[in-house]
Amino acid sequence: MKFFIDTANLDEIAEAQALGVLDGVTTNPSLMAKEGITGEENIINHYKKICDIVEGDVSAEVISTDFDGMVKEGEALAALNPQIVVKLPLIADGIKACKYFSDKGIKTNVTLVFSAGQALLAAKAGATYVSPFLGRLDDISTDGLNLIAEIRQIYDNYAFDTQILAASIRHTMHVIDCAKLGSDVMTGPLKSITGLLKHPLTDIGLAKFLEDYKKGNS
Ligand code: G3P
């Protein structure tokens, strides 16, 4: 299972990268705005900085909602670095653009996916990644994990290459449940990764080992 971090915060990206378990980064316009990154030039420079920190795939989202605009923006983003994955919304023109980019061998991440039917379309269009938003489904009393299970079954039935990128992850249990369901990738905030480290018995056990070592060597 690949671990992506879902942020545009360079410190958090660096911290996850330093842990040695990071496989990539996902961003979106809201995450960029949260870091105060605005304006085309600043956003482009920020993507370059992210690519310098991580070794894996970096999703960069287009703002256009029409095919021609998505192609223009996506090509410019993809030209920045081979790590860039063009992130496209699941709308008709996004699917057309996904097919265009996949035919050209440019990686894509189809985002804002909330149904199995949408995920099927993304796979048919050759998406590298499909991003079902778990947390936002859970927010409206709909089982986000069930969507991951449905997509897994459909993709396995037809051996689609598209990777399921579980997005809108909110906490560690989402990560664990997605791993159980066979999600290829998860993307979440730093705490959803570092939270996996935590267990009180680890802390208690380590303290005891160190205490016993000190006794034996004093
Ligand atoms: O990767 C999708 C993500 O950015 C959305 O997360 O927490 O805003 O629903 P959230």
Tab-separated table of C-alpha atoms and ligand atoms in Angstrom:
chain	number	residue	atom	x	y	z
A	1	MET	CA	0.000	0.000	0.000
A	2	LYS	CA	1.407	3.385	-0.989
A	3	PHE	CA	1.271	6.245	1.517
A	4	PHE	CA	0.702	9.724	0.105
A	5	ILE	CA	0.418	12.842	2.248
A	6	ASP	CA	-2.496	15.149	1.480
A	7	THR	CA	-1.099	18.612	2.080
A	8	ALA	CA	0.747	21.516	0.505
A	9	ASN	CA	2.639	22.210	3.747
A	10	LEU	CA	6.345	21.763	2.986
A	11	ASP	CA	7.333	21.076	6.619
A	12	GLU	CA	4.770	18.291	6.926
A	13	ILE	CA	5.838	16.811	3.602
A	14	ALA	CA	9.485	16.888	4.728
A	15	GLU	CA	8.571	15.268	8.065
A	16	ALA	CA	6.696	12.421	6.339
A	17	GLN	CA	9.522	11.991	3.826
A	18	ALA	CA	12.078	11.819	6.649
A	19	LEU	CA	10.104	8.976	8.224
A	20	GLY	CA	11.008	6.955	5.139
A	21	VAL	CA	7.536	5.666	4.331
A	22	LEU	CA	6.245	8.362	1.989
A	23	ASP	CA	5.387	7.414	-1.590
A	24	GLY	CA	3.943	10.696	-2.835
A	25	VAL	CA	1.915	13.838	-2.275
A	26	THR	CA	-1.581	14.943	-3.217
A	27	THR	CA	-2.648	18.560	-3.261
A	28	ASN	CA	-5.732	20.461	-4.286
A	29	PRO	CA	-6.627	24.155	-4.658
A	30	SER	CA	-8.017	24.282	-1.098
A	31	LEU	CA	-4.799	22.861	0.376
A	32	MET	CA	-2.720	25.364	-1.631
A	33	ALA	CA	-4.891	28.259	-0.444
A	34	LYS	CA	-4.571	27.011	3.158
A	35	GLU	CA	-0.797	27.492	2.886
A	36	GLY	CA	-1.278	30.957	1.377
A	37	ILE	CA	0.011	29.838	-2.025
A	38	THR	CA	-1.877	31.882	-4.610
A	39	GLY	CA	-1.239	32.993	-8.191
A	40	GLU	CA	-0.132	30.750	-11.053
A	41	GLU	CA	3.598	31.415	-10.695
A	42	ASN	CA	3.658	30.788	-6.937
A	43	ILE	CA	1.636	27.620	-7.334
A	44	ILE	CA	3.989	26.310	-10.043
A	45	ASN	CA	7.022	27.104	-7.868
A	46	HIS	CA	5.384	25.336	-4.955
A	47	TYR	CA	4.906	22.168	-7.016
A	48	LYS	CA	8.601	22.309	-7.907
A	49	LYS	CA	9.521	22.589	-4.218
A	50	ILE	CA	7.307	19.613	-3.352
A	51	CYS	CA	8.940	17.541	-6.110
A	52	ASP	CA	12.359	18.410	-4.668
A	53	ILE	CA	11.358	17.044	-1.246
A	54	VAL	CA	9.696	13.762	-2.262
A	55	GLU	CA	10.733	11.028	-4.650
A	56	GLY	CA	7.256	9.796	-5.630
A	57	ASP	CA	4.208	11.038	-7.483
A	58	VAL	CA	2.898	14.562	-6.841
A	59	SER	CA	-0.702	15.268	-7.841
A	60	ALA	CA	-1.241	18.767	-9.236
A	61	GLU	CA	-4.845	19.749	-9.853
A	62	VAL	CA	-6.109	21.694	-12.868
A	63	ILE	CA	-8.465	24.617	-12.328
A	64	SER	CA	-10.080	24.583	-15.779
A	65	THR	CA	-13.396	22.831	-16.209
A	66	ASP	CA	-13.340	22.570	-20.024
A	67	PHE	CA	-11.370	20.031	-22.078
A	68	ASP	CA	-9.100	22.508	-23.869
A	69	GLY	CA	-8.261	24.334	-20.667
A	70	MET	CA	-7.545	21.090	-18.814
A	71	VAL	CA	-5.247	19.886	-21.607
A	72	LYS	CA	-3.333	23.175	-21.686
A	73	GLU	CA	-2.950	23.331	-17.909
A	74	GLY	CA	-2.220	19.619	-17.539
A	75	GLU	CA	0.479	19.636	-20.196
A	76	ALA	CA	2.186	22.605	-18.529
A	77	LEU	CA	2.019	20.877	-15.130
A	78	ALA	CA	3.295	17.547	-16.491
A	79	ALA	CA	6.229	19.350	-18.139
A	80	LEU	CA	7.415	20.610	-14.723
A	81	ASN	CA	8.674	17.249	-13.535
A	82	PRO	CA	8.114	13.547	-14.391
A	83	GLN	CA	6.786	13.150	-10.815
A	84	ILE	CA	3.745	15.303	-11.600
A	85	VAL	CA	0.384	13.548	-11.899
A	86	VAL	CA	-2.326	15.653	-13.562
A	87	LYS	CA	-5.318	15.773	-11.234
A	88	LEU	CA	-8.651	16.101	-13.021
A	89	PRO	CA	-12.193	16.431	-11.669
A	90	LEU	CA	-14.730	13.683	-12.402
A	91	ILE	CA	-16.838	15.619	-14.889
A	92	ALA	CA	-17.377	14.829	-18.575
A	93	ASP	CA	-14.500	17.032	-19.752
A	94	GLY	CA	-12.298	15.621	-16.999
A	95	ILE	CA	-12.913	12.110	-18.298
A	96	LYS	CA	-12.151	13.245	-21.865
A	97	ALA	CA	-8.951	14.901	-20.657
A	98	CYS	CA	-8.046	11.761	-18.688
A	99	LYS	CA	-8.295	9.682	-21.870
A	100	TYR	CA	-6.225	12.291	-23.742
A	101	PHE	CA	-3.449	12.218	-21.123
A	102	SER	CA	-3.460	8.445	-20.648
A	103	ASP	CA	-3.104	7.994	-24.433
A	104	LYS	CA	-0.043	10.268	-24.226
A	105	GLY	CA	1.450	8.324	-21.301
A	106	ILE	CA	0.924	11.201	-18.831
A	107	LYS	CA	-0.129	10.109	-15.338
A	108	THR	CA	-3.564	11.183	-14.090
A	109	ASN	CA	-5.497	11.252	-10.845
A	110	VAL	CA	-9.266	11.547	-11.276
A	111	THR	CA	-10.610	13.288	-8.203
A	112	LEU	CA	-13.922	14.100	-6.503
A	113	VAL	CA	-15.141	10.517	-6.941
A	114	PHE	CA	-18.154	9.582	-4.838
A	115	SER	CA	-19.652	6.562	-6.615
A	116	ALA	CA	-18.612	3.223	-8.086
A	117	GLY	CA	-19.986	4.285	-11.466
A	118	GLN	CA	-17.722	7.332	-11.507
A	119	ALA	CA	-14.751	5.116	-10.608
A	120	LEU	CA	-15.625	2.748	-13.459
A	121	LEU	CA	-15.619	5.665	-15.909
A	122	ALA	CA	-12.231	6.860	-14.642
A	123	ALA	CA	-10.749	3.385	-15.147
A	124	LYS	CA	-12.253	3.147	-18.646
A	125	ALA	CA	-10.564	6.472	-19.449
A	126	GLY	CA	-7.220	5.005	-18.358
A	127	ALA	CA	-6.716	6.930	-15.105
A	128	THR	CA	-3.520	6.122	-13.242
A	129	TYR	CA	-5.261	6.849	-9.939
A	130	VAL	CA	-8.882	7.284	-8.912
A	131	SER	CA	-9.618	9.280	-5.749
A	132	PRO	CA	-12.771	8.297	-3.858
A	133	PHE	CA	-13.370	10.749	-0.984
A	134	LEU	CA	-14.094	8.607	2.077
A	135	GLY	CA	-14.303	11.266	4.740
A	136	ARG	CA	-16.730	13.453	2.839
A	137	LEU	CA	-19.075	10.482	2.356
A	138	ASP	CA	-18.816	9.637	6.054
A	139	ASP	CA	-19.644	13.309	6.761
A	140	ILE	CA	-23.067	12.805	5.171
A	141	SER	CA	-23.870	9.467	6.851
A	142	THR	CA	-22.800	7.383	3.867
A	143	ASP	CA	-20.279	4.559	4.282
A	144	GLY	CA	-17.103	5.752	2.549
A	145	LEU	CA	-15.349	2.422	3.096
A	146	ASN	CA	-18.127	0.615	1.253
A	147	LEU	CA	-17.233	2.652	-1.816
A	148	ILE	CA	-13.622	1.462	-1.595
A	149	ALA	CA	-14.859	-2.151	-1.402
A	150	GLU	CA	-17.146	-1.672	-4.428
A	151	ILE	CA	-14.395	-0.126	-6.541
A	152	ARG	CA	-11.940	-2.879	-5.513
A	153	GLN	CA	-14.398	-5.540	-6.652
A	154	ILE	CA	-15.113	-3.827	-9.984
A	155	TYR	CA	-11.457	-3.181	-10.786
A	156	ASP	CA	-10.513	-6.764	-9.875
A	157	ASN	CA	-13.351	-8.182	-12.002
A	158	TYR	CA	-11.836	-6.594	-15.094
A	159	ALA	CA	-8.167	-6.329	-14.071
A	160	PHE	CA	-8.183	-2.540	-14.497
A	161	ASP	CA	-4.729	-1.048	-13.883
A	162	THR	CA	-6.150	2.110	-12.284
A	163	GLN	CA	-4.977	2.388	-8.679
A	164	ILE	CA	-7.492	3.136	-5.944
A	165	LEU	CA	-6.232	6.186	-4.060
A	166	ALA	CA	-8.364	6.426	-0.933
A	167	ALA	CA	-8.679	10.175	-0.300
A	168	SER	CA	-10.280	12.437	2.275
A	169	ILE	CA	-8.783	10.148	4.910
A	170	ARG	CA	-9.330	11.648	8.332
A	171	HIS	CA	-7.691	9.269	10.820
A	172	THR	CA	-5.668	6.116	11.338
A	173	MET	CA	-8.649	3.732	11.296
A	174	HIS	CA	-9.459	4.900	7.773
A	175	VAL	CA	-5.900	3.923	6.807
A	176	ILE	CA	-6.151	0.497	8.405
A	177	ASP	CA	-9.598	-0.227	6.978
A	178	CYS	CA	-8.466	0.842	3.503
A	179	ALA	CA	-5.467	-1.485	3.808
A	180	LYS	CA	-7.802	-4.360	4.755
A	181	LEU	CA	-9.965	-3.635	1.714
A	182	GLY	CA	-6.987	-3.620	-0.652
A	183	SER	CA	-6.839	0.052	-1.509
A	184	ASP	CA	-3.651	0.593	-3.524
A	185	VAL	CA	-2.894	4.000	-2.010
A	186	MET	CA	-4.106	6.179	0.799
A	187	THR	CA	-3.674	9.918	1.089
A	188	GLY	CA	-4.229	11.702	4.353
A	189	PRO	CA	-2.912	14.360	6.709
A	190	LEU	CA	0.397	13.819	8.504
A	191	LYS	CA	-1.417	12.718	11.685
A	192	SER	CA	-3.032	9.809	9.830
A	193	ILE	CA	0.491	8.486	9.162
A	194	THR	CA	2.268	9.366	12.411
A	195	GLY	CA	-0.748	8.200	14.430
A	196	LEU	CA	0.035	4.670	13.258
A	197	LEU	CA	3.208	4.795	15.369
A	198	LYS	CA	1.372	5.145	18.618
A	199	HIS	CA	0.779	2.394	21.159
A	200	PRO	CA	1.072	2.844	24.944
A	201	LEU	CA	2.502	-0.670	25.359
A	202	THR	CA	5.369	0.283	23.012
A	203	ASP	CA	6.155	3.322	25.173
A	204	ILE	CA	5.855	1.355	28.430
A	205	GLY	CA	7.925	-1.517	27.030
A	206	LEU	CA	10.679	0.781	25.788
A	207	ALA	CA	10.854	2.646	29.100
A	208	LYS	CA	11.225	-0.693	30.931
A	209	PHE	CA	13.945	-1.923	28.553
A	210	LEU	CA	15.929	1.286	29.064
A	211	GLU	CA	15.429	1.190	32.821
A	212	ASP	CA	16.656	-2.430	32.988
A	213	TYR	CA	19.632	-1.611	30.764
A	214	LYS	CA	20.613	1.238	33.111
A	215	LYS	CA	20.325	-1.067	36.159
A	216	GLY	CA	22.468	-3.721	34.521
A	217	ASN	CA	25.116	-1.224	33.426
A	218	SER	CA	25.362	0.991	36.510
B	1	G3P	O1	-7.515	14.205	-1.152
B	1	G3P	C1	-8.776	14.757	-0.982
B	1	G3P	C2	-8.796	15.632	0.177
B	1	G3P	O2	-7.949	16.723	0.005
B	1	G3P	C3	-10.122	16.029	0.675
B	1	G3P	O3	-10.023	15.882	2.017
B	1	G3P	O4	-10.567	16.306	4.339
B	1	G3P	O5	-11.068	18.039	2.590
B	1	G3P	O6	-12.405	15.952	2.703
B	1	G3P	P1	-11.075	16.592	2.961
